[in-house]
Amino acid sequence: MPKVKSNRAAMKRFKVTATGKIKRQKAGRSHLATGKSRKRKRQLRKPTLVHPYEEKRIKQLILA
């Protein structure tokens, strides 16, 4: 039986922290930035954690 491959798209988008949580970048910063406040754009720069509800599915993709 062949090895199960990790999903390459998911590998590029998510990183696993030392405690096992999954880190991701926030969406909504690629275009139409003039309509967003300076504070909002600054906060979109920071990475955030994936919600625990989604964590199980993403771990299956990246830790296969």
mmCIF file of N, CA, C and O in Angstrom:
data_model
loop_
_atom_site.group_PDB
_atom_site.id
_atom_site.type_symbol
_atom_site.label_atom_id
_atom_site.label_comp_id
_atom_site.label_asym_id
_atom_site.label_seq_id
_atom_site.Cartn_x
_atom_site.Cartn_y
_atom_site.Cartn_z
ATOM 1 N N MET A 1 0.843 -1.187 0.000
ATOM 2 C CA MET A 1 0.000 0.000 0.000
ATOM 3 C C MET A 1 0.892 1.255 0.000
ATOM 4 O O MET A 1 1.825 1.352 0.800
ATOM 5 N N PRO A 2 0.628 2.230 -0.889
ATOM 6 C CA PRO A 2 1.492 3.412 -0.956
ATOM 7 C C PRO A 2 1.279 4.344 0.234
ATOM 8 O O PRO A 2 0.259 4.276 0.916
ATOM 9 N N LYS A 3 2.252 5.204 0.437
ATOM 10 C CA LYS A 3 2.140 6.209 1.503
ATOM 11 C C LYS A 3 1.055 7.206 1.146
ATOM 12 O O LYS A 3 0.813 7.474 -0.030
ATOM 13 N N VAL A 4 0.416 7.774 2.158
ATOM 14 C CA VAL A 4 -0.575 8.828 1.934
ATOM 15 C C VAL A 4 0.173 10.150 1.890
ATOM 16 O O VAL A 4 0.962 10.447 2.783
ATOM 17 N N LYS A 5 -0.053 10.929 0.852
ATOM 18 C CA LYS A 5 0.664 12.185 0.699
ATOM 19 C C LYS A 5 -0.057 13.322 1.409
ATOM 20 O O LYS A 5 -1.279 13.344 1.476
ATOM 21 N N SER A 6 0.734 14.277 1.915
ATOM 22 C CA SER A 6 0.174 15.484 2.508
ATOM 23 C C SER A 6 -0.364 16.362 1.391
ATOM 24 O O SER A 6 0.151 16.349 0.274
ATOM 25 N N ASN A 7 -1.381 17.159 1.698
ATOM 26 C CA ASN A 7 -1.936 18.085 0.721
ATOM 27 C C ASN A 7 -0.990 19.281 0.603
ATOM 28 O O ASN A 7 -0.781 20.010 1.571
ATOM 29 N N ARG A 8 -0.400 19.464 -0.567
ATOM 30 C CA ARG A 8 0.625 20.484 -0.754
ATOM 31 C C ARG A 8 0.060 21.901 -0.592
ATOM 32 O O ARG A 8 0.749 22.795 -0.097
ATOM 33 N N ALA A 9 -1.173 22.127 -1.022
ATOM 34 C CA ALA A 9 -1.785 23.458 -0.882
ATOM 35 C C ALA A 9 -1.964 23.809 0.590
ATOM 36 O O ALA A 9 -1.696 24.929 1.013
ATOM 37 N N ALA A 10 -2.390 22.835 1.383
ATOM 38 C CA ALA A 10 -2.571 23.056 2.817
ATOM 39 C C ALA A 10 -1.230 23.265 3.509
ATOM 40 O O ALA A 10 -1.125 24.076 4.439
ATOM 41 N N MET A 11 -0.192 22.561 3.056
ATOM 42 C CA MET A 11 1.132 22.697 3.658
ATOM 43 C C MET A 11 1.667 24.124 3.510
ATOM 44 O O MET A 11 2.376 24.621 4.371
ATOM 45 N N LYS A 12 1.314 24.767 2.388
ATOM 46 C CA LYS A 12 1.789 26.126 2.141
ATOM 47 C C LYS A 12 1.020 27.158 2.974
ATOM 48 O O LYS A 12 1.539 28.231 3.258
ATOM 49 N N ARG A 13 -0.202 26.843 3.346
ATOM 50 C CA ARG A 13 -1.062 27.814 4.020
ATOM 51 C C ARG A 13 -1.068 27.720 5.539
ATOM 52 O O ARG A 13 -1.397 28.693 6.222
ATOM 53 N N PHE A 14 -0.743 26.565 6.079
ATOM 54 C CA PHE A 14 -0.832 26.350 7.523
ATOM 55 C C PHE A 14 0.493 25.884 8.099
ATOM 56 O O PHE A 14 1.240 25.167 7.448
ATOM 57 N N LYS A 15 0.752 26.295 9.348
ATOM 58 C CA LYS A 15 1.934 25.836 10.078
ATOM 59 C C LYS A 15 1.472 25.315 11.428
ATOM 60 O O LYS A 15 0.535 25.873 12.025
ATOM 61 N N VAL A 16 2.121 24.273 11.925
ATOM 62 C CA VAL A 16 1.783 23.722 13.229
ATOM 63 C C VAL A 16 2.709 24.356 14.270
ATOM 64 O O VAL A 16 3.920 24.391 14.088
ATOM 65 N N THR A 17 2.123 24.863 15.352
ATOM 66 C CA THR A 17 2.915 25.483 16.417
ATOM 67 C C THR A 17 3.528 24.400 17.299
ATOM 68 O O THR A 17 3.199 23.217 17.163
ATOM 69 N N ALA A 18 4.375 24.809 18.230
ATOM 70 C CA ALA A 18 5.045 23.869 19.125
ATOM 71 C C ALA A 18 4.050 23.136 20.021
ATOM 72 O O ALA A 18 4.293 22.003 20.430
ATOM 73 N N THR A 19 2.925 23.784 20.317
ATOM 74 C CA THR A 19 1.914 23.159 21.185
ATOM 75 C C THR A 19 0.910 22.323 20.398
ATOM 76 O O THR A 19 -0.010 21.762 20.977
ATOM 77 N N GLY A 20 1.056 22.304 19.053
ATOM 78 C CA GLY A 20 0.184 21.469 18.232
ATOM 79 C C GLY A 20 -1.006 22.185 17.635
ATOM 80 O O GLY A 20 -1.823 21.584 16.949
ATOM 81 N N LYS A 21 -1.122 23.490 17.892
ATOM 82 C CA LYS A 21 -2.211 24.254 17.288
ATOM 83 C C LYS A 21 -1.813 24.623 15.862
ATOM 84 O O LYS A 21 -0.633 24.556 15.500
ATOM 85 N N ILE A 22 -2.786 25.043 15.063
ATOM 86 C CA ILE A 22 -2.512 25.362 13.667
ATOM 87 C C ILE A 22 -2.655 26.856 13.439
ATOM 88 O O ILE A 22 -3.663 27.454 13.800
ATOM 89 N N LYS A 23 -1.608 27.436 12.821
ATOM 90 C CA LYS A 23 -1.545 28.865 12.574
ATOM 91 C C LYS A 23 -1.892 29.142 11.120
ATOM 92 O O LYS A 23 -1.534 28.374 10.234
ATOM 93 N N ARG A 24 -2.573 30.260 10.874
ATOM 94 C CA ARG A 24 -2.937 30.650 9.507
ATOM 95 C C ARG A 24 -2.865 32.159 9.362
ATOM 96 O O ARG A 24 -2.855 32.890 10.360
ATOM 97 N N GLN A 25 -2.826 32.631 8.114
ATOM 98 C CA GLN A 25 -2.868 34.066 7.841
ATOM 99 C C GLN A 25 -4.318 34.493 7.651
ATOM 100 O O GLN A 25 -5.165 33.687 7.256
ATOM 101 N N LYS A 26 -4.611 35.749 7.918
ATOM 102 C CA LYS A 26 -5.973 36.259 7.752
ATOM 103 C C LYS A 26 -6.232 36.628 6.298
ATOM 104 O O LYS A 26 -5.317 37.028 5.576
ATOM 105 N N ALA A 27 -7.463 36.501 5.885
ATOM 106 C CA ALA A 27 -7.861 36.810 4.511
ATOM 107 C C ALA A 27 -8.271 38.281 4.411
ATOM 108 O O ALA A 27 -8.540 38.935 5.414
ATOM 109 N N GLY A 28 -8.326 38.805 3.185
ATOM 110 C CA GLY A 28 -8.890 40.128 2.955
ATOM 111 C C GLY A 28 -7.872 41.243 2.843
ATOM 112 O O GLY A 28 -8.205 42.400 3.074
ATOM 113 N N ARG A 29 -6.636 40.908 2.485
ATOM 114 C CA ARG A 29 -5.622 41.947 2.410
ATOM 115 C C ARG A 29 -5.014 42.081 1.014
ATOM 116 O O ARG A 29 -4.146 42.921 0.793
ATOM 117 N N SER A 30 -5.462 41.285 0.079
ATOM 118 C CA SER A 30 -4.808 41.258 -1.235
ATOM 119 C C SER A 30 -5.205 42.427 -2.145
ATOM 120 O O SER A 30 -4.407 42.855 -2.971
ATOM 121 N N HIS A 31 -6.403 42.940 -2.012
ATOM 122 C CA HIS A 31 -6.830 44.061 -2.860
ATOM 123 C C HIS A 31 -7.967 44.816 -2.179
ATOM 124 O O HIS A 31 -8.415 44.429 -1.102
ATOM 125 N N LEU A 32 -8.408 45.912 -2.803
ATOM 126 C CA LEU A 32 -9.445 46.806 -2.257
ATOM 127 C C LEU A 32 -9.057 47.347 -0.880
ATOM 128 O O LEU A 32 -9.894 47.498 -0.003
ATOM 129 N N ALA A 33 -7.777 47.654 -0.722
ATOM 130 C CA ALA A 33 -7.271 48.080 0.586
ATOM 131 C C ALA A 33 -7.648 49.523 0.923
ATOM 132 O O ALA A 33 -7.643 49.899 2.092
ATOM 133 N N THR A 34 -7.968 50.338 -0.091
ATOM 134 C CA THR A 34 -8.260 51.748 0.186
ATOM 135 C C THR A 34 -9.546 51.914 0.984
ATOM 136 O O THR A 34 -9.694 52.883 1.718
ATOM 137 N N GLY A 35 -10.450 50.968 0.863
ATOM 138 C CA GLY A 35 -11.708 51.056 1.598
ATOM 139 C C GLY A 35 -11.625 50.560 3.028
ATOM 140 O O GLY A 35 -12.599 50.652 3.777
ATOM 141 N N LYS A 36 -10.468 50.031 3.408
ATOM 142 C CA LYS A 36 -10.292 49.478 4.754
ATOM 143 C C LYS A 36 -9.461 50.450 5.590
ATOM 144 O O LYS A 36 -8.551 51.100 5.080
ATOM 145 N N SER A 37 -9.775 50.514 6.863
ATOM 146 C CA SER A 37 -9.065 51.438 7.741
ATOM 147 C C SER A 37 -7.628 50.969 7.964
ATOM 148 O O SER A 37 -7.308 49.792 7.775
ATOM 149 N N ARG A 38 -6.783 51.889 8.389
ATOM 150 C CA ARG A 38 -5.382 51.573 8.652
ATOM 151 C C ARG A 38 -5.278 50.510 9.740
ATOM 152 O O ARG A 38 -4.482 49.584 9.652
ATOM 153 N N LYS A 39 -6.120 50.637 10.760
ATOM 154 C CA LYS A 39 -6.128 49.679 11.873
ATOM 155 C C LYS A 39 -6.515 48.287 11.384
ATOM 156 O O LYS A 39 -5.898 47.290 11.764
ATOM 157 N N ARG A 40 -7.526 48.235 10.535
ATOM 158 C CA ARG A 40 -7.994 46.945 10.018
ATOM 159 C C ARG A 40 -6.928 46.248 9.186
ATOM 160 O O ARG A 40 -6.683 45.049 9.332
ATOM 161 N N LYS A 41 -6.244 47.012 8.336
ATOM 162 C CA LYS A 41 -5.170 46.433 7.505
ATOM 163 C C LYS A 41 -4.005 45.962 8.365
ATOM 164 O O LYS A 41 -3.402 44.931 8.097
ATOM 165 N N ARG A 42 -3.691 46.707 9.395
ATOM 166 C CA ARG A 42 -2.603 46.335 10.306
ATOM 167 C C ARG A 42 -2.929 45.042 11.045
ATOM 168 O O ARG A 42 -2.089 44.161 11.202
ATOM 169 N N GLN A 43 -4.177 44.894 11.467
ATOM 170 C CA GLN A 43 -4.589 43.690 12.180
ATOM 171 C C GLN A 43 -4.657 42.472 11.263
ATOM 172 O O GLN A 43 -4.459 41.345 11.717
ATOM 173 N N LEU A 44 -4.899 42.694 9.982
ATOM 174 C CA LEU A 44 -4.936 41.590 9.023
ATOM 175 C C LEU A 44 -3.547 41.014 8.763
ATOM 176 O O LEU A 44 -3.431 39.897 8.266
ATOM 177 N N ARG A 45 -2.499 41.776 9.087
ATOM 178 C CA ARG A 45 -1.129 41.299 8.903
ATOM 179 C C ARG A 45 -0.776 40.163 9.848
ATOM 180 O O ARG A 45 0.016 39.295 9.516
ATOM 181 N N LYS A 46 -1.332 40.193 11.039
ATOM 182 C CA LYS A 46 -0.949 39.241 12.084
ATOM 183 C C LYS A 46 -1.543 37.863 11.831
ATOM 184 O O LYS A 46 -2.704 37.741 11.455
ATOM 185 N N PRO A 47 -0.759 36.815 12.069
ATOM 186 C CA PRO A 47 -1.314 35.466 11.940
ATOM 187 C C PRO A 47 -2.268 35.162 13.090
ATOM 188 O O PRO A 47 -2.211 35.807 14.146
ATOM 189 N N THR A 48 -3.139 34.206 12.884
ATOM 190 C CA THR A 48 -4.091 33.801 13.908
ATOM 191 C C THR A 48 -4.179 32.285 13.933
ATOM 192 O O THR A 48 -3.623 31.617 13.060
ATOM 193 N N LEU A 49 -4.865 31.753 14.913
ATOM 194 C CA LEU A 49 -4.996 30.304 15.033
ATOM 195 C C LEU A 49 -6.273 29.834 14.344
ATOM 196 O O LEU A 49 -7.273 30.551 14.302
ATOM 197 N N VAL A 50 -6.229 28.634 13.833
ATOM 198 C CA VAL A 50 -7.403 28.004 13.234
ATOM 199 C C VAL A 50 -8.356 27.625 14.371
ATOM 200 O O VAL A 50 -7.914 27.202 15.441
ATOM 201 N N HIS A 51 -9.632 27.786 14.143
ATOM 202 C CA HIS A 51 -10.639 27.436 15.150
ATOM 203 C C HIS A 51 -10.571 25.932 15.437
ATOM 204 O O HIS A 51 -10.377 25.133 14.514
ATOM 205 N N PRO A 52 -10.725 25.538 16.707
ATOM 206 C CA PRO A 52 -10.641 24.105 17.058
ATOM 207 C C PRO A 52 -11.600 23.214 16.256
ATOM 208 O O PRO A 52 -11.301 22.054 15.988
ATOM 209 N N TYR A 53 -12.727 23.792 15.840
ATOM 210 C CA TYR A 53 -13.709 23.054 15.038
ATOM 211 C C TYR A 53 -13.105 22.589 13.713
ATOM 212 O O TYR A 53 -13.422 21.498 13.229
ATOM 213 N N GLU A 54 -12.243 23.396 13.118
ATOM 214 C CA GLU A 54 -11.635 23.082 11.812
ATOM 215 C C GLU A 54 -10.307 22.336 11.943
ATOM 216 O O GLU A 54 -9.803 21.783 10.967
ATOM 217 N N GLU A 55 -9.727 22.355 13.146
ATOM 218 C CA GLU A 55 -8.376 21.839 13.347
ATOM 219 C C GLU A 55 -8.203 20.381 12.910
ATOM 220 O O GLU A 55 -7.216 20.037 12.283
ATOM 221 N N LYS A 56 -9.160 19.534 13.221
ATOM 222 C CA LYS A 56 -9.052 18.112 12.925
ATOM 223 C C LYS A 56 -8.929 17.858 11.427
ATOM 224 O O LYS A 56 -8.075 17.085 10.982
ATOM 225 N N ARG A 57 -9.746 18.546 10.633
ATOM 226 C CA ARG A 57 -9.709 18.344 9.176
ATOM 227 C C ARG A 57 -8.395 18.828 8.574
ATOM 228 O O ARG A 57 -7.833 18.194 7.676
ATOM 229 N N ILE A 58 -7.895 19.956 9.062
ATOM 230 C CA ILE A 58 -6.658 20.508 8.514
ATOM 231 C C ILE A 58 -5.467 19.640 8.900
ATOM 232 O O ILE A 58 -4.561 19.422 8.100
ATOM 233 N N LYS A 59 -5.478 19.109 10.123
ATOM 234 C CA LYS A 59 -4.392 18.215 10.542
ATOM 235 C C LYS A 59 -4.347 16.967 9.662
ATOM 236 O O LYS A 59 -3.269 16.463 9.350
ATOM 237 N N GLN A 60 -5.503 16.480 9.235
ATOM 238 C CA GLN A 60 -5.529 15.322 8.337
ATOM 239 C C GLN A 60 -4.859 15.650 7.015
ATOM 240 O O GLN A 60 -4.203 14.799 6.408
ATOM 241 N N LEU A 61 -5.014 16.888 6.539
ATOM 242 C CA LEU A 61 -4.422 17.286 5.273
ATOM 243 C C LEU A 61 -2.907 17.453 5.368
ATOM 244 O O LEU A 61 -2.172 17.047 4.478
ATOM 245 N N ILE A 62 -2.444 18.077 6.466
ATOM 246 C CA ILE A 62 -1.031 18.419 6.520
ATOM 247 C C ILE A 62 -0.158 17.389 7.246
ATOM 248 O O ILE A 62 1.040 17.386 7.064
ATOM 249 N N LEU A 63 -0.755 16.524 8.020
ATOM 250 C CA LEU A 63 0.036 15.552 8.754
ATOM 251 C C LEU A 63 -0.147 14.124 8.224
ATOM 252 O O LEU A 63 0.111 13.156 8.917
ATOM 253 N N ALA A 64 -0.621 14.017 6.977
ATOM 254 C CA ALA A 64 -0.872 12.697 6.387
ATOM 255 C C ALA A 64 0.423 11.967 6.097
ATOM 256 O O ALA A 64 1.438 12.532 5.848
#
